[in-house]
XYZ file of C-alpha atoms in Angstrom:
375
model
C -33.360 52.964 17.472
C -32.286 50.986 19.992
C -28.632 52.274 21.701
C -27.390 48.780 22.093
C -28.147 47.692 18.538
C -26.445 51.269 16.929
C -22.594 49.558 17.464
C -23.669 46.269 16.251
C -24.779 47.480 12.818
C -21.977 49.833 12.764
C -19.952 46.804 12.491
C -21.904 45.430 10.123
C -21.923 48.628 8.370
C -18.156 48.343 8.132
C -17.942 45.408 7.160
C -20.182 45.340 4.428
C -18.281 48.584 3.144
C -15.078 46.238 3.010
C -16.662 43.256 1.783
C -17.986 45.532 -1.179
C -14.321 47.202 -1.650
C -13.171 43.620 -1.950
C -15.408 42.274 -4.477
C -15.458 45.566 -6.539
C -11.671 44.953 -6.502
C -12.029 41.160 -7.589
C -11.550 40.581 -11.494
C -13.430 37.454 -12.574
C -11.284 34.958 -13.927
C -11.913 33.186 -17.093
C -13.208 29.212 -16.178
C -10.096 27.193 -16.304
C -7.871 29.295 -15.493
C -5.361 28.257 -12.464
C -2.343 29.871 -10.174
C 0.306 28.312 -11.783
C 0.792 25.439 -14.301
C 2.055 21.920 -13.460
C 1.931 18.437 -14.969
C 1.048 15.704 -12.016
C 2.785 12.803 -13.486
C 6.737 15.664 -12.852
C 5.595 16.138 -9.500
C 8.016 14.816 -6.621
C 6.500 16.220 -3.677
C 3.450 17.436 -1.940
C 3.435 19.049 1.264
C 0.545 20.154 3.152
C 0.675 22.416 6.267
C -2.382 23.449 8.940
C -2.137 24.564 12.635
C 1.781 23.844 12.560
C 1.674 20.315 11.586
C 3.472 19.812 8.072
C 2.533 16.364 6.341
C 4.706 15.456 3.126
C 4.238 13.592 -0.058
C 7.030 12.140 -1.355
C 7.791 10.202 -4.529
C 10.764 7.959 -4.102
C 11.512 4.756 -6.575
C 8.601 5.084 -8.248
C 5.794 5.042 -5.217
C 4.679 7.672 -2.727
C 5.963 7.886 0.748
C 4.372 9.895 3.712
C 6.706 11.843 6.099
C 6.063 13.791 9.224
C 8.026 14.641 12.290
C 7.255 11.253 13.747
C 7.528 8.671 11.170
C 8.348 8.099 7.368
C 5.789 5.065 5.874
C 4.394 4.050 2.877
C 1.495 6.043 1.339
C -1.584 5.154 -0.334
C -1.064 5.042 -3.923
C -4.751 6.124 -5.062
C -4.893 8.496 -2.493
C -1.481 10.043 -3.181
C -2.384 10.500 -6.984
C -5.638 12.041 -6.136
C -3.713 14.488 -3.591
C -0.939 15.768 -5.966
C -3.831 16.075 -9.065
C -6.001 18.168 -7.119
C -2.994 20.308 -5.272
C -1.489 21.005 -8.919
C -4.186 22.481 -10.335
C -5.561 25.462 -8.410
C -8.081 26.311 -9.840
C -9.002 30.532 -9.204
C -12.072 32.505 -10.166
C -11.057 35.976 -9.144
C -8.041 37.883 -9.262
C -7.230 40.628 -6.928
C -3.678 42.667 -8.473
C -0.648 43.030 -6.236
C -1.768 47.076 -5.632
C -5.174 46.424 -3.940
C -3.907 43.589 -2.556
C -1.045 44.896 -0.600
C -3.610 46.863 1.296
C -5.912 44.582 2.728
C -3.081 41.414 3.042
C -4.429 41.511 6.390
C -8.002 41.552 6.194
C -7.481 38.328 3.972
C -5.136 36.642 6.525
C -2.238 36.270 3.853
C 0.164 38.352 6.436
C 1.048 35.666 8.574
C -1.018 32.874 7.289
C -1.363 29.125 8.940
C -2.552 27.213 6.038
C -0.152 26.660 3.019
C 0.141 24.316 -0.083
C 3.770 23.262 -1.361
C 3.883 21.748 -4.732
C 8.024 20.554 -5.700
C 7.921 19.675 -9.909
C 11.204 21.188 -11.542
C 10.401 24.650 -9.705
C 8.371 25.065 -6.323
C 4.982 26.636 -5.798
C 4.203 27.738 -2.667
C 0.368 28.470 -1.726
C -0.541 30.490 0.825
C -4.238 30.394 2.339
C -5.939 32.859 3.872
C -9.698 33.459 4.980
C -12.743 32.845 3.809
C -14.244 35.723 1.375
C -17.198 37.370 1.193
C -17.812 34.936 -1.635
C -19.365 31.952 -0.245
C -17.215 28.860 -0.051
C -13.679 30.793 -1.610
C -10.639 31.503 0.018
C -8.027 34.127 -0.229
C -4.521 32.808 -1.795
C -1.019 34.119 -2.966
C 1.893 32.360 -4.176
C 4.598 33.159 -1.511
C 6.643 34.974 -3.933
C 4.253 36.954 -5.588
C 2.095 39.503 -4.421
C -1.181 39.101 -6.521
C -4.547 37.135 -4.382
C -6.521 34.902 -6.081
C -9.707 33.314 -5.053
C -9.380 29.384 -4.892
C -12.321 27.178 -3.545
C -12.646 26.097 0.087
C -12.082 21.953 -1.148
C -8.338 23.408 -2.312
C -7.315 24.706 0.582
C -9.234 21.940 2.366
C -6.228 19.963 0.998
C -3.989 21.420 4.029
C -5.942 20.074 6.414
C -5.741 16.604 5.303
C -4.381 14.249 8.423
C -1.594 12.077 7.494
C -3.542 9.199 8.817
C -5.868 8.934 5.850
C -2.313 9.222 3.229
C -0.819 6.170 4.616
C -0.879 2.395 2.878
C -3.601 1.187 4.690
C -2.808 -2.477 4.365
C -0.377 -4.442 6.149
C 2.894 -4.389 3.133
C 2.726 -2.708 -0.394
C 4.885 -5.414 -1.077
C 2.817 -7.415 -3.669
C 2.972 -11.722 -3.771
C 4.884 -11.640 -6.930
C 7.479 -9.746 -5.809
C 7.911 -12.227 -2.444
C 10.802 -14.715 -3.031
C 10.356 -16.348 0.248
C 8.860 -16.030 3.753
C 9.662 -17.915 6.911
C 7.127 -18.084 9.435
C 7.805 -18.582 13.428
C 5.264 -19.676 15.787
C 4.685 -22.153 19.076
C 4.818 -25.456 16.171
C 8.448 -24.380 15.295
C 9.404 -22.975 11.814
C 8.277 -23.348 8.507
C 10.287 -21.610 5.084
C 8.915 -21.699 1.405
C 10.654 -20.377 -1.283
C 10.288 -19.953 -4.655
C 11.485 -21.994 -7.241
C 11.142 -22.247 -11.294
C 8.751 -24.593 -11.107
C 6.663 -23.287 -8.261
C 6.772 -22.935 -4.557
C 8.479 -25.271 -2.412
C 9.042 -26.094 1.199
C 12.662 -25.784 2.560
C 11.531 -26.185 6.212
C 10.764 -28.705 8.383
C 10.879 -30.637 5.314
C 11.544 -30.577 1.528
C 8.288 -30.590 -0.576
C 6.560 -28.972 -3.058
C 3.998 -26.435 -1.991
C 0.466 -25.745 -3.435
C 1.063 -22.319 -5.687
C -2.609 -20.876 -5.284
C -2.599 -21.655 -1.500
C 0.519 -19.812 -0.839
C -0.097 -16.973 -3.064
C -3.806 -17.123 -1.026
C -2.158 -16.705 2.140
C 0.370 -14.041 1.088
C -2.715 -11.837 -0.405
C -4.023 -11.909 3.228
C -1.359 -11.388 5.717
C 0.234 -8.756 3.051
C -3.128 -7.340 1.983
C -4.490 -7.213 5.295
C -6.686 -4.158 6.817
C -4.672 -2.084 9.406
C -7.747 -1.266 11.765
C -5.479 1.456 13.689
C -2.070 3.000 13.921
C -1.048 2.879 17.237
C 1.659 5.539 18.707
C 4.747 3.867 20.653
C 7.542 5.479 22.115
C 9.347 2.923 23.614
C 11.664 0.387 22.080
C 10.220 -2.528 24.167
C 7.013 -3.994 22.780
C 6.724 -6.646 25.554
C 3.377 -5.067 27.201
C 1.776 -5.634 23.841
C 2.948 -9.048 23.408
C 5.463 -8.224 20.670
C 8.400 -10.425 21.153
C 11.059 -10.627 18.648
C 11.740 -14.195 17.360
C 8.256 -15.227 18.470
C 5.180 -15.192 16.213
C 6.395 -13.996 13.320
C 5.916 -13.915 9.807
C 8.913 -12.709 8.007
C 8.930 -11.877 3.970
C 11.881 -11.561 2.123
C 11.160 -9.783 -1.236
C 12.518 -8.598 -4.212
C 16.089 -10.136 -4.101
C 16.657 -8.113 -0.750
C 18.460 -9.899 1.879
C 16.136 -8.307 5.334
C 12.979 -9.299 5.697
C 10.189 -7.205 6.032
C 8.653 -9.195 9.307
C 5.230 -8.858 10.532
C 5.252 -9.472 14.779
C 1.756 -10.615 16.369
C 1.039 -9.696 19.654
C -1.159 -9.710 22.361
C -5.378 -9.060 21.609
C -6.257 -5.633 22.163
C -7.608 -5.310 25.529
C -11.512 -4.407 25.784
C -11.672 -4.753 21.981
C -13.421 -8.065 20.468
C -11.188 -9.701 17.184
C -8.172 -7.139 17.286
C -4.553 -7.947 17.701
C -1.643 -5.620 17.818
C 1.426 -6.389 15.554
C 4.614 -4.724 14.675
C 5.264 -3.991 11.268
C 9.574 -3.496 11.131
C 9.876 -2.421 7.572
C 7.252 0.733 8.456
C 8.547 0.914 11.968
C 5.077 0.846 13.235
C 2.537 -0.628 15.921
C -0.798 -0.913 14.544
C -3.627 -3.015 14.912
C -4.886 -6.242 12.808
C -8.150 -8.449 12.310
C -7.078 -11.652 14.946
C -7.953 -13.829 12.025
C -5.054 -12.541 9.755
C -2.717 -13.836 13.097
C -3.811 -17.068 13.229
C -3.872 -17.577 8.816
C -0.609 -16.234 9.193
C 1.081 -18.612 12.203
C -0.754 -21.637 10.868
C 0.922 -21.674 7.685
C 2.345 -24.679 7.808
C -1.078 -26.537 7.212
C -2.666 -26.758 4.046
C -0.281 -25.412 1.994
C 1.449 -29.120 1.081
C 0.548 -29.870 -2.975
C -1.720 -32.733 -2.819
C -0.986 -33.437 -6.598
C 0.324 -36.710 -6.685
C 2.393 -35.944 -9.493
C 3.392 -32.776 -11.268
C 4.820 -33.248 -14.895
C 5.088 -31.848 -18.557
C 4.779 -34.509 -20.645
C 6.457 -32.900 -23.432
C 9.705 -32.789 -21.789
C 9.642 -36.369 -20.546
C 11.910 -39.003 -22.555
C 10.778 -41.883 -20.948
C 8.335 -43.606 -18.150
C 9.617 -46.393 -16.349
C 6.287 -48.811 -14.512
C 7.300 -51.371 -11.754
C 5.459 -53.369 -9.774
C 6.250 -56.515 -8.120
C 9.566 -57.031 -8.796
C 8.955 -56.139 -12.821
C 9.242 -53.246 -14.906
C 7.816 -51.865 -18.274
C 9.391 -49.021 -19.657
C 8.031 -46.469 -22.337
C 10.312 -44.496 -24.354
C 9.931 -41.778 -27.509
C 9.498 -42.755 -30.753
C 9.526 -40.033 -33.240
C 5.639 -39.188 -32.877
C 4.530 -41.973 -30.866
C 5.823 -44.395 -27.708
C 7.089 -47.881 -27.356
C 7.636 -50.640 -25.340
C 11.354 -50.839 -25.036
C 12.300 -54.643 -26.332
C 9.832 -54.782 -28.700
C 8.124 -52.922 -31.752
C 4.646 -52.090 -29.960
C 3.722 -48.960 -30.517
C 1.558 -46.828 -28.320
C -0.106 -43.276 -29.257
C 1.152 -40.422 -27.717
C -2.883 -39.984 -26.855
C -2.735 -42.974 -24.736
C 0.212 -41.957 -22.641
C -0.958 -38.747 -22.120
C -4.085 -40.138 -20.956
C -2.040 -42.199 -17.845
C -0.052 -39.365 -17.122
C -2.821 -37.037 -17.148
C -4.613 -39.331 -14.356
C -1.899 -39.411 -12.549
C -1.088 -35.949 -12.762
C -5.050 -35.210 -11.484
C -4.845 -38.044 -8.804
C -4.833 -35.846 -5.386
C -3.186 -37.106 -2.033
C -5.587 -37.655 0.332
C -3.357 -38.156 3.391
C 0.667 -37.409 4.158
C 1.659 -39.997 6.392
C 4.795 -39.272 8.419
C 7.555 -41.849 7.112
C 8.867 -44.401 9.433
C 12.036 -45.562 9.541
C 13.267 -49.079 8.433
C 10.075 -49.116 6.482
């Protein structure tokens, strides 16, 4: 036999002898069965740690947050659920007891390990990860406090590994439209506020008018919905490079009865990079980038978002409809079931005046016309 090929498959020898210890060592699990139990829905945190970065999980009022040593943002909702499902249910299909195991804790890199698994309910699990086994795609695990290994699949201790990147909200707000009580956008054209009101949306600035409902709860669905493209890292407190000026192209939302806005900055396009502008979001503290379309929906808000009804009204609250023209006047008022002409006993059907007001109800503006005065 070849000299230099004796040490090799001495190694492999040796190996093989350990591998086989291991396995003959390894009780088979019944299917199902798992490290530790936990319901999802009691869970309050998730953390994940790989290579010494620690990403968090956190539930707080009801939705997820994401924490790290750099920044605290909204998570993905979908994603967050499908993180703390899979991390609460390990699922193992050997068992190696705490006596074999204390002698090779080495050999299955559960001494000192990088990887773990954190899951907080009402107690704490803490799972360790260790090598890969001789078993294709399983890994070597132990609760921190306990001194049994189990054999969990490489996908669950993938879960370590996962960048915080792909947890956070990847959208612009989680904020939704119906929780928005009013936004006030700032731009080049001056300012324009609309509010919410019982009866709709309505302009407060430049002027006072009712807004069209669908088009503003359009535009919120895009500049609050919209795609982050990229998360962009910023140390510095001054965003002027970018084009982020405070004050200046802005579209600020005040939601939920809370008195600070949660204000979305547009800045400069991204250099070299066709259709991408960068924008500070304050309530996440973040830079990112956005699609250059959802700047210019957002600053141009003041157009198009006017109610061209000519006339909004519920003719079951009205009392009475007063017609002039010329100088003269006909009035319509309730009678029991029906309308009259007040002065005289004509009666009109309630159809019939709900046909006018329905025409003039579906009568649309074609053109505001900026009132003169004197006129």
């Amino acid at each position: 036999m070849n000299r230099l090929l004796t040490p090799f498959l001495v190694v492999l020898a040796a190996l093989a002898l350990a591998a086989a210890i291991t396995l003959r060592s390894c009780i088979s699990c019944p299917p199902g069965e798992v490290m530790f139990l936990c319901d999802p829905a009691q869970v309050r945190a998730v953390r994940l740690h790989s290579g010494g970065e620690s990403v968090e999980v956190r539930r707080k009022d009801g939705r997820w947050v994401v924490i790290t040593k750099d920044f605290r943002d909204p998570a993905d909702g979908a994603v967050a659920a499908k993180l703390v499902a899979a991390a609460s249910h390990p699922l193992v299909s050997h068992h190696i007891p705490t006596e074999e195991a204390r002698r090779q804790i080495s050999e299955f890199g559960l001494r000192s390990p990088k990887r773990w698994i954190e899951v907080e309910e009402r107690t704490r699990w803490k799972v360790l990860l260790g090598k890969e086994s001789a078993v294709e795609g399983l890994v070597y695990a132990r609760l921190d406090n306990a001194g049994d290994v189990f054999l969990v699949s490489r996908d669950y201790a993938g879960l370590a590994e996962i960048p915080a990147s792909q947890l956070r909200f990847s959208k612009v707000s989680p904020v939704n439209p119906e929780e928005v009580d009013r936004f006030v956008v700032r731009s080049g054209a001056g300012e324009v506020e609309i509010s919410r009101s019982p009866t709709g949306w309505e302009f407060q600035r430049p002027l006072a008018t009712r807004a069209d409902a669908a088009a503003v709860e359009a535009l919120l669905q895009a500049v609050l919905g919209a795609p982050i493209l990229a998360f962009e890292k910023n140390d510095s407190g001054d965003l002027g490079h970018l084009g982020i000026i405070p004050g200046q192209q802005e579209f600020a939302v005040y939601a939920n009865g809370r008195d600070k806005p949660s204000v979305v900055r547009f800045g400069a396009q991204v250099p070299d990079v066709e259709g991408q502008v960068f924008a500070q979001l304050t309530a996440r503290d973040a830079v990112v980038r956005l699609p250059f379309e959802v700047k210019e929906r957002a600053l141009s808000a003041g157009k198009g978002l006017r109610d061209r009804a000519l006339l909004r009204v519920d003719l079951d609250l009205v009392d009475a409809i007063e017609i002039r023209r010329r100088g003269k006047s006909l009035r319509l008022q309730r009678a029991g079931d029906s309308w009259e002409v007040a002065g005289c006993t004509a009666q009109i059907e309630e159809e019939r005046v709900r046909e006018f007001v329905d025409a003039l109800t579906g009568a649309q503006v074609r053109e505001f016309i900026r009132e003169t005065p004197g006129r």
